[in-house]
Amino acid sequence: MKLLRYGPGGQEKPGLLDQEGNIRDLSGHIADITPAEVTLQGLERLKAIDPASLPKVEAGQRYGVPVNGIGKFIAIGLNYADHAREAGLEPPPEPIFFTKAISCLTGPDDEVMIPKGSQKTDWEVELGVIISKTCRYVEQAEALDHVAGYVLVNDVSERAFQKELGSQWDKGKGCDTFGPTGPWLVTADEVGDPQALDMFLDVNGRRMQTGNTSTMIFPVAECIAYVSRFITLYPGDLLITGTPPGVGEGQKPEKIFLKPGDEMHLGVDKLGRQRQKVVAWRNLNDELA
């Protein structure tokens, strides 16, 4: 099952994608796709609905973040050995994790905005995990039983903010628009093995990242179990699991960073595709006033 939210920002409606690729409107059954709907019980209720019984939505809709009300956005860093080495670092002995601000979440095809003063905005295609069941000291063997499904995420990052302004990675990870997520939440049963998914990212039509989740240092189950030792994960929380090599910071002979007018195209097997146009910084307060 592919769950989604569609429509203008702040006015999204709940939906699902049928087998023909059509959006079907779920608003007759639920008000929105929230953490309550991605629990194991909530997913079972939605799976019982016949997609053909739902109104078909006109094509060409904007996709929003697939879950409204994500409580935490946690990321695993340096989880692909070849990516760690391109960053000039040794693969970590234990998972590294940090948080991204909830306010950075955006729809999968929304614009990515270069932060004010940025010179080193970068890209990272990642496999995201949506939690369905509270995780607290979860054993690795049981961790995947706590997964609602998977999402495609672009972990947009500002490298100078991340690495040159002290030791707090969060500074370069949570800027506005730095969390494109979606287009769909694909339930765990439909994805199958999360360690067998190809992934890619292009910038301006040039292939920059190619990878497969099989090359993670710490697989998804281990990431969930590890984080749950320190932070309780709740239904609807989002955990992203690292990026393969090919980020702008790792390009040779010269690093490449995003600039206004660039376009990113990325995808993970079974999870759909994203396209984002990069734009210059602007004061979002003016748009929200």
mmCIF file of C-alpha atoms in Angstrom:
data_model
loop_
_atom_site.group_PDB
_atom_site.id
_atom_site.type_symbol
_atom_site.label_atom_id
_atom_site.label_comp_id
_atom_site.label_asym_id
_atom_site.label_seq_id
_atom_site.Cartn_x
_atom_site.Cartn_y
_atom_site.Cartn_z
ATOM 1 C CA MET A 1 0.000 0.000 0.000
ATOM 2 C CA LYS A 2 1.238 3.470 -0.923
ATOM 3 C CA LEU A 3 -0.101 6.219 1.321
ATOM 4 C CA LEU A 4 0.241 9.874 0.395
ATOM 5 C CA ARG A 5 -0.975 13.401 1.000
ATOM 6 C CA TYR A 6 -1.834 15.622 -1.946
ATOM 7 C CA GLY A 7 -2.820 19.207 -2.572
ATOM 8 C CA PRO A 8 -1.502 22.709 -1.837
ATOM 9 C CA GLY A 9 0.839 23.174 1.103
ATOM 10 C CA GLY A 10 -1.084 23.289 4.370
ATOM 11 C CA GLN A 11 -4.255 21.976 2.683
ATOM 12 C CA GLU A 12 -3.199 18.422 1.852
ATOM 13 C CA LYS A 13 -5.741 15.623 1.762
ATOM 14 C CA PRO A 14 -5.096 11.945 2.547
ATOM 15 C CA GLY A 15 -4.873 9.497 -0.304
ATOM 16 C CA LEU A 16 -3.415 6.282 -1.586
ATOM 17 C CA LEU A 17 -1.972 5.205 -4.901
ATOM 18 C CA ASP A 18 -3.807 2.404 -6.679
ATOM 19 C CA GLN A 19 -2.190 -0.269 -8.830
ATOM 20 C CA GLU A 20 -2.663 1.820 -11.972
ATOM 21 C CA GLY A 21 -0.824 4.784 -10.442
ATOM 22 C CA ASN A 22 -3.954 6.849 -9.751
ATOM 23 C CA ILE A 23 -4.416 8.837 -6.550
ATOM 24 C CA ARG A 24 -7.501 7.759 -4.620
ATOM 25 C CA ASP A 25 -9.061 10.098 -2.068
ATOM 26 C CA LEU A 26 -9.141 8.729 1.496
ATOM 27 C CA SER A 27 -10.798 11.780 3.074
ATOM 28 C CA GLY A 28 -14.120 9.953 3.320
ATOM 29 C CA HIS A 29 -12.493 7.549 5.770
ATOM 30 C CA ILE A 30 -9.827 9.599 7.590
ATOM 31 C CA ALA A 31 -9.189 13.314 8.060
ATOM 32 C CA ASP A 32 -5.450 13.015 7.401
ATOM 33 C CA ILE A 33 -2.535 10.585 7.474
ATOM 34 C CA THR A 34 -1.179 11.085 10.968
ATOM 35 C CA PRO A 35 0.881 8.990 13.400
ATOM 36 C CA ALA A 36 -2.365 7.316 14.510
ATOM 37 C CA GLU A 37 -2.976 6.080 10.975
ATOM 38 C CA VAL A 38 0.486 4.511 10.607
ATOM 39 C CA THR A 39 0.254 2.332 13.696
ATOM 40 C CA LEU A 40 -0.137 -1.358 12.984
ATOM 41 C CA GLN A 41 -3.855 -1.110 13.790
ATOM 42 C CA GLY A 42 -4.321 1.999 11.668
ATOM 43 C CA LEU A 43 -2.600 0.415 8.692
ATOM 44 C CA GLU A 44 -4.775 -2.690 8.958
ATOM 45 C CA ARG A 45 -7.900 -0.520 8.802
ATOM 46 C CA LEU A 46 -6.635 1.246 5.690
ATOM 47 C CA LYS A 47 -5.605 -1.998 3.989
ATOM 48 C CA ALA A 48 -9.173 -3.241 4.377
ATOM 49 C CA ILE A 49 -10.447 -0.441 2.100
ATOM 50 C CA ASP A 50 -10.896 -1.344 -1.559
ATOM 51 C CA PRO A 51 -9.044 1.358 -3.553
ATOM 52 C CA ALA A 52 -11.591 1.016 -6.372
ATOM 53 C CA SER A 53 -14.288 2.218 -3.965
ATOM 54 C CA LEU A 54 -12.489 5.531 -3.427
ATOM 55 C CA PRO A 55 -12.904 8.629 -5.611
ATOM 56 C CA LYS A 56 -10.217 9.004 -8.257
ATOM 57 C CA VAL A 57 -8.256 12.252 -8.021
ATOM 58 C CA GLU A 58 -7.324 14.321 -11.045
ATOM 59 C CA ALA A 59 -3.717 13.780 -12.157
ATOM 60 C CA GLY A 60 -0.993 16.384 -11.701
ATOM 61 C CA GLN A 61 -1.414 16.943 -7.971
ATOM 62 C CA ARG A 62 1.317 18.266 -5.700
ATOM 63 C CA TYR A 63 2.501 15.714 -3.159
ATOM 64 C CA GLY A 64 3.037 16.707 0.459
ATOM 65 C CA VAL A 65 5.014 14.955 3.179
ATOM 66 C CA PRO A 66 3.280 11.547 3.439
ATOM 67 C CA VAL A 67 2.668 11.786 7.199
ATOM 68 C CA ASN A 68 1.346 14.899 8.935
ATOM 69 C CA GLY A 69 2.587 15.314 12.490
ATOM 70 C CA ILE A 70 5.970 13.600 12.337
ATOM 71 C CA GLY A 71 7.271 13.950 15.873
ATOM 72 C CA LYS A 72 10.981 13.369 15.394
ATOM 73 C CA PHE A 73 13.301 13.452 12.378
ATOM 74 C CA ILE A 74 16.462 11.492 13.174
ATOM 75 C CA ALA A 75 19.293 10.734 10.772
ATOM 76 C CA ILE A 76 22.113 8.205 10.722
ATOM 77 C CA GLY A 77 25.400 9.664 9.492
ATOM 78 C CA LEU A 78 28.290 8.036 7.611
ATOM 79 C CA ASN A 79 26.423 4.746 7.209
ATOM 80 C CA TYR A 80 28.058 3.796 3.898
ATOM 81 C CA ALA A 81 31.792 3.076 4.155
ATOM 82 C CA ASP A 82 32.618 4.570 0.764
ATOM 83 C CA HIS A 83 30.745 7.765 1.631
ATOM 84 C CA ALA A 84 32.644 8.046 4.920
ATOM 85 C CA ARG A 85 35.928 7.734 3.053
ATOM 86 C CA GLU A 86 34.992 10.370 0.464
ATOM 87 C CA ALA A 87 34.382 12.682 3.426
ATOM 88 C CA GLY A 88 37.915 11.875 4.648
ATOM 89 C CA LEU A 89 36.684 9.835 7.610
ATOM 90 C CA GLU A 90 36.983 6.240 8.704
ATOM 91 C CA PRO A 91 33.751 4.216 8.924
ATOM 92 C CA PRO A 92 32.376 4.690 12.439
ATOM 93 C CA PRO A 93 32.545 1.821 14.956
ATOM 94 C CA GLU A 94 28.973 2.595 16.118
ATOM 95 C CA PRO A 95 26.092 4.401 14.407
ATOM 96 C CA ILE A 96 26.345 8.187 14.381
ATOM 97 C CA PHE A 97 23.006 9.931 14.636
ATOM 98 C CA PHE A 98 21.738 13.488 14.760
ATOM 99 C CA THR A 99 18.432 15.304 14.425
ATOM 100 C CA LYS A 100 16.956 17.316 11.588
ATOM 101 C CA ALA A 101 14.420 19.989 12.472
ATOM 102 C CA ILE A 102 10.794 19.092 11.815
ATOM 103 C CA SER A 103 10.461 22.543 10.224
ATOM 104 C CA CYS A 104 12.734 21.473 7.355
ATOM 105 C CA LEU A 105 10.212 18.910 6.066
ATOM 106 C CA THR A 106 8.789 19.652 2.618
ATOM 107 C CA GLY A 107 7.009 17.845 -0.169
ATOM 108 C CA PRO A 108 9.114 15.726 -2.531
ATOM 109 C CA ASP A 109 8.986 18.149 -5.451
ATOM 110 C CA ASP A 110 8.924 21.437 -3.537
ATOM 111 C CA GLU A 111 11.724 23.947 -4.047
ATOM 112 C CA VAL A 112 14.951 23.615 -2.065
ATOM 113 C CA MET A 113 16.127 26.978 -0.796
ATOM 114 C CA ILE A 114 19.801 27.879 -0.371
ATOM 115 C CA PRO A 115 20.146 29.252 3.184
ATOM 116 C CA LYS A 116 21.203 32.837 3.748
ATOM 117 C CA GLY A 117 24.997 33.009 3.604
ATOM 118 C CA SER A 118 25.414 29.451 2.311
ATOM 119 C CA GLN A 119 28.255 28.495 -0.014
ATOM 120 C CA LYS A 120 28.219 24.711 0.455
ATOM 121 C CA THR A 121 24.672 23.328 0.121
ATOM 122 C CA ASP A 122 24.822 19.623 -0.765
ATOM 123 C CA TRP A 123 22.573 16.660 -1.579
ATOM 124 C CA GLU A 124 22.084 13.169 -0.064
ATOM 125 C CA VAL A 125 19.610 10.549 -1.294
ATOM 126 C CA GLU A 126 18.459 8.359 1.599
ATOM 127 C CA LEU A 127 16.110 5.564 2.596
ATOM 128 C CA GLY A 128 13.701 6.802 5.252
ATOM 129 C CA VAL A 129 11.829 4.677 7.793
ATOM 130 C CA ILE A 130 8.463 5.579 9.348
ATOM 131 C CA ILE A 131 7.921 4.007 12.759
ATOM 132 C CA SER A 132 4.616 2.271 13.529
ATOM 133 C CA LYS A 133 5.106 1.047 17.094
ATOM 134 C CA THR A 134 6.866 2.562 20.098
ATOM 135 C CA CYS A 135 10.560 1.611 20.121
ATOM 136 C CA ARG A 136 12.329 1.612 23.466
ATOM 137 C CA TYR A 137 15.331 -0.708 23.887
ATOM 138 C CA VAL A 138 14.149 -2.761 20.927
ATOM 139 C CA GLU A 139 16.191 -5.823 20.001
ATOM 140 C CA GLN A 140 17.621 -5.810 16.496
ATOM 141 C CA ALA A 141 15.843 -9.074 15.641
ATOM 142 C CA GLU A 142 12.498 -7.410 16.385
ATOM 143 C CA ALA A 143 13.195 -3.918 15.055
ATOM 144 C CA LEU A 144 11.622 -4.293 11.606
ATOM 145 C CA ASP A 145 8.350 -5.354 13.264
ATOM 146 C CA HIS A 146 8.123 -1.723 14.404
ATOM 147 C CA VAL A 147 8.230 -0.260 10.871
ATOM 148 C CA ALA A 148 5.125 1.139 9.178
ATOM 149 C CA GLY A 149 6.885 1.655 5.877
ATOM 150 C CA TYR A 150 9.582 3.425 3.953
ATOM 151 C CA VAL A 151 9.953 6.805 2.246
ATOM 152 C CA LEU A 152 12.393 8.531 -0.078
ATOM 153 C CA VAL A 153 14.218 11.475 1.536
ATOM 154 C CA ASN A 154 16.739 14.032 0.306
ATOM 155 C CA ASP A 155 18.915 14.888 3.309
ATOM 156 C CA VAL A 156 19.912 18.322 2.026
ATOM 157 C CA SER A 157 22.918 19.604 3.994
ATOM 158 C CA GLU A 158 24.978 22.786 4.307
ATOM 159 C CA ARG A 159 28.563 21.582 4.825
ATOM 160 C CA ALA A 160 30.051 24.805 6.188
ATOM 161 C CA PHE A 161 27.255 25.143 8.743
ATOM 162 C CA GLN A 162 27.635 21.434 9.561
ATOM 163 C CA LYS A 163 31.414 21.232 9.953
ATOM 164 C CA GLU A 164 32.974 24.671 10.188
ATOM 165 C CA LEU A 165 30.837 26.288 12.907
ATOM 166 C CA GLY A 166 31.742 23.991 15.772
ATOM 167 C CA SER A 167 30.837 20.351 16.260
ATOM 168 C CA GLN A 168 27.038 20.474 15.967
ATOM 169 C CA TRP A 169 25.939 18.783 12.731
ATOM 170 C CA ASP A 170 22.359 19.912 13.339
ATOM 171 C CA LYS A 171 23.327 23.445 12.243
ATOM 172 C CA GLY A 172 23.776 22.293 8.672
ATOM 173 C CA LYS A 173 20.959 19.776 8.533
ATOM 174 C CA GLY A 174 17.742 21.471 9.587
ATOM 175 C CA CYS A 175 17.545 24.613 7.464
ATOM 176 C CA ASP A 176 14.179 25.407 5.881
ATOM 177 C CA THR A 177 13.355 23.076 2.938
ATOM 178 C CA PHE A 178 16.218 20.662 3.790
ATOM 179 C CA GLY A 179 13.928 17.624 4.210
ATOM 180 C CA PRO A 180 12.060 16.727 0.995
ATOM 181 C CA THR A 181 10.117 13.557 1.845
ATOM 182 C CA GLY A 182 7.870 11.336 -0.259
ATOM 183 C CA PRO A 183 6.040 11.066 -2.601
ATOM 184 C CA TRP A 184 4.593 8.063 -0.770
ATOM 185 C CA LEU A 185 4.891 6.033 2.378
ATOM 186 C CA VAL A 186 5.201 2.471 1.037
ATOM 187 C CA THR A 187 4.191 -0.090 3.640
ATOM 188 C CA ALA A 188 6.815 -2.549 4.829
ATOM 189 C CA ASP A 189 5.064 -5.586 3.349
ATOM 190 C CA GLU A 190 5.205 -4.026 -0.125
ATOM 191 C CA VAL A 191 8.872 -3.053 0.115
ATOM 192 C CA GLY A 192 10.149 -6.357 1.464
ATOM 193 C CA ASP A 193 13.875 -6.418 2.272
ATOM 194 C CA PRO A 194 15.038 -2.844 2.998
ATOM 195 C CA GLN A 195 18.643 -3.934 2.370
ATOM 196 C CA ALA A 196 18.102 -4.621 -1.340
ATOM 197 C CA LEU A 197 17.103 -1.250 -2.773
ATOM 198 C CA ASP A 198 18.932 0.639 -5.519
ATOM 199 C CA MET A 199 19.172 4.410 -5.163
ATOM 200 C CA PHE A 200 20.386 7.330 -7.271
ATOM 201 C CA LEU A 201 20.604 11.111 -7.421
ATOM 202 C CA ASP A 202 21.193 13.366 -10.442
ATOM 203 C CA VAL A 203 22.027 17.078 -10.518
ATOM 204 C CA ASN A 204 21.192 18.877 -13.758
ATOM 205 C CA GLY A 205 20.905 15.529 -15.520
ATOM 206 C CA ARG A 206 24.322 14.285 -14.378
ATOM 207 C CA ARG A 207 24.407 11.118 -12.279
ATOM 208 C CA MET A 208 26.095 11.982 -8.980
ATOM 209 C CA GLN A 209 25.056 9.188 -6.607
ATOM 210 C CA THR A 210 24.509 5.507 -7.285
ATOM 211 C CA GLY A 211 24.166 2.993 -4.495
ATOM 212 C CA ASN A 212 22.308 0.132 -2.907
ATOM 213 C CA THR A 213 21.101 -0.218 0.657
ATOM 214 C CA SER A 214 22.909 -3.574 0.860
ATOM 215 C CA THR A 215 26.145 -1.650 1.418
ATOM 216 C CA MET A 216 25.047 0.039 4.655
ATOM 217 C CA ILE A 217 27.515 -0.410 7.502
ATOM 218 C CA PHE A 218 24.641 -0.683 9.969
ATOM 219 C CA PRO A 219 21.447 -2.143 8.443
ATOM 220 C CA VAL A 220 18.048 -0.612 9.069
ATOM 221 C CA ALA A 221 17.175 -2.998 11.907
ATOM 222 C CA GLU A 222 20.414 -2.206 13.715
ATOM 223 C CA CYS A 223 19.880 1.532 13.270
ATOM 224 C CA ILE A 224 16.418 1.347 14.827
ATOM 225 C CA ALA A 225 17.610 -0.813 17.713
ATOM 226 C CA TYR A 226 20.610 1.412 18.372
ATOM 227 C CA VAL A 227 18.695 4.696 18.372
ATOM 228 C CA SER A 228 16.037 3.179 20.652
ATOM 229 C CA ARG A 229 18.687 2.708 23.354
ATOM 230 C CA PHE A 230 18.994 6.478 23.671
ATOM 231 C CA ILE A 231 15.777 7.986 22.290
ATOM 232 C CA THR A 232 12.301 6.505 22.368
ATOM 233 C CA LEU A 233 10.804 6.350 18.889
ATOM 234 C CA TYR A 234 7.038 6.725 18.514
ATOM 235 C CA PRO A 235 4.587 6.020 15.686
ATOM 236 C CA GLY A 236 5.061 8.540 12.922
ATOM 237 C CA ASP A 237 8.698 9.307 13.737
ATOM 238 C CA LEU A 238 11.043 9.440 10.738
ATOM 239 C CA LEU A 239 14.502 7.856 10.717
ATOM 240 C CA ILE A 240 16.779 8.251 7.698
ATOM 241 C CA THR A 241 19.613 5.810 7.235
ATOM 242 C CA GLY A 242 22.577 7.381 5.455
ATOM 243 C CA THR A 243 23.688 8.098 1.900
ATOM 244 C CA PRO A 244 25.953 6.364 -0.623
ATOM 245 C CA PRO A 245 28.990 8.117 -2.149
ATOM 246 C CA GLY A 246 28.704 10.892 -4.700
ATOM 247 C CA VAL A 247 27.757 13.925 -2.610
ATOM 248 C CA GLY A 248 28.970 17.308 -3.815
ATOM 249 C CA GLU A 249 31.529 17.607 -1.033
ATOM 250 C CA GLY A 250 33.190 14.414 -2.254
ATOM 251 C CA GLN A 251 33.549 15.327 -5.924
ATOM 252 C CA LYS A 252 37.042 15.287 -7.478
ATOM 253 C CA PRO A 253 39.054 17.202 -8.498
ATOM 254 C CA GLU A 254 36.789 19.996 -7.252
ATOM 255 C CA LYS A 255 33.865 19.939 -4.877
ATOM 256 C CA ILE A 256 30.471 20.828 -6.331
ATOM 257 C CA PHE A 257 27.733 22.563 -4.375
ATOM 258 C CA LEU A 258 24.185 23.538 -5.255
ATOM 259 C CA LYS A 259 23.331 26.950 -6.657
ATOM 260 C CA PRO A 260 20.052 28.637 -7.644
ATOM 261 C CA GLY A 261 18.681 27.162 -10.850
ATOM 262 C CA ASP A 262 20.058 23.664 -10.276
ATOM 263 C CA GLU A 263 17.654 20.725 -10.417
ATOM 264 C CA MET A 264 17.882 17.489 -8.457
ATOM 265 C CA HIS A 265 16.275 14.197 -9.464
ATOM 266 C CA LEU A 266 16.500 11.242 -7.082
ATOM 267 C CA GLY A 267 14.903 7.927 -6.300
ATOM 268 C CA VAL A 268 14.958 4.692 -4.329
ATOM 269 C CA ASP A 269 13.549 1.439 -5.710
ATOM 270 C CA LYS A 270 9.824 0.998 -4.940
ATOM 271 C CA LEU A 271 9.624 4.402 -3.224
ATOM 272 C CA GLY A 272 9.132 6.710 -6.179
ATOM 273 C CA ARG A 273 11.057 9.729 -7.404
ATOM 274 C CA GLN A 274 11.642 13.339 -6.391
ATOM 275 C CA ARG A 275 12.510 16.448 -8.414
ATOM 276 C CA GLN A 276 13.502 19.714 -6.797
ATOM 277 C CA LYS A 277 14.500 23.057 -8.219
ATOM 278 C CA VAL A 278 17.077 24.958 -6.171
ATOM 279 C CA VAL A 279 16.252 28.596 -5.424
ATOM 280 C CA ALA A 280 17.948 31.495 -3.660
ATOM 281 C CA TRP A 281 17.197 32.353 -0.049
ATOM 282 C CA ARG A 282 14.083 34.374 0.599
ATOM 283 C CA ASN A 283 12.296 35.402 3.760
ATOM 284 C CA LEU A 284 9.606 32.782 4.276
ATOM 285 C CA ASN A 285 8.083 34.962 7.024
ATOM 286 C CA ASP A 286 6.780 37.233 4.279
ATOM 287 C CA GLU A 287 4.906 34.294 2.745
ATOM 288 C CA LEU A 288 3.501 33.118 6.069
ATOM 289 C CA ALA A 289 2.348 36.557 7.272
#
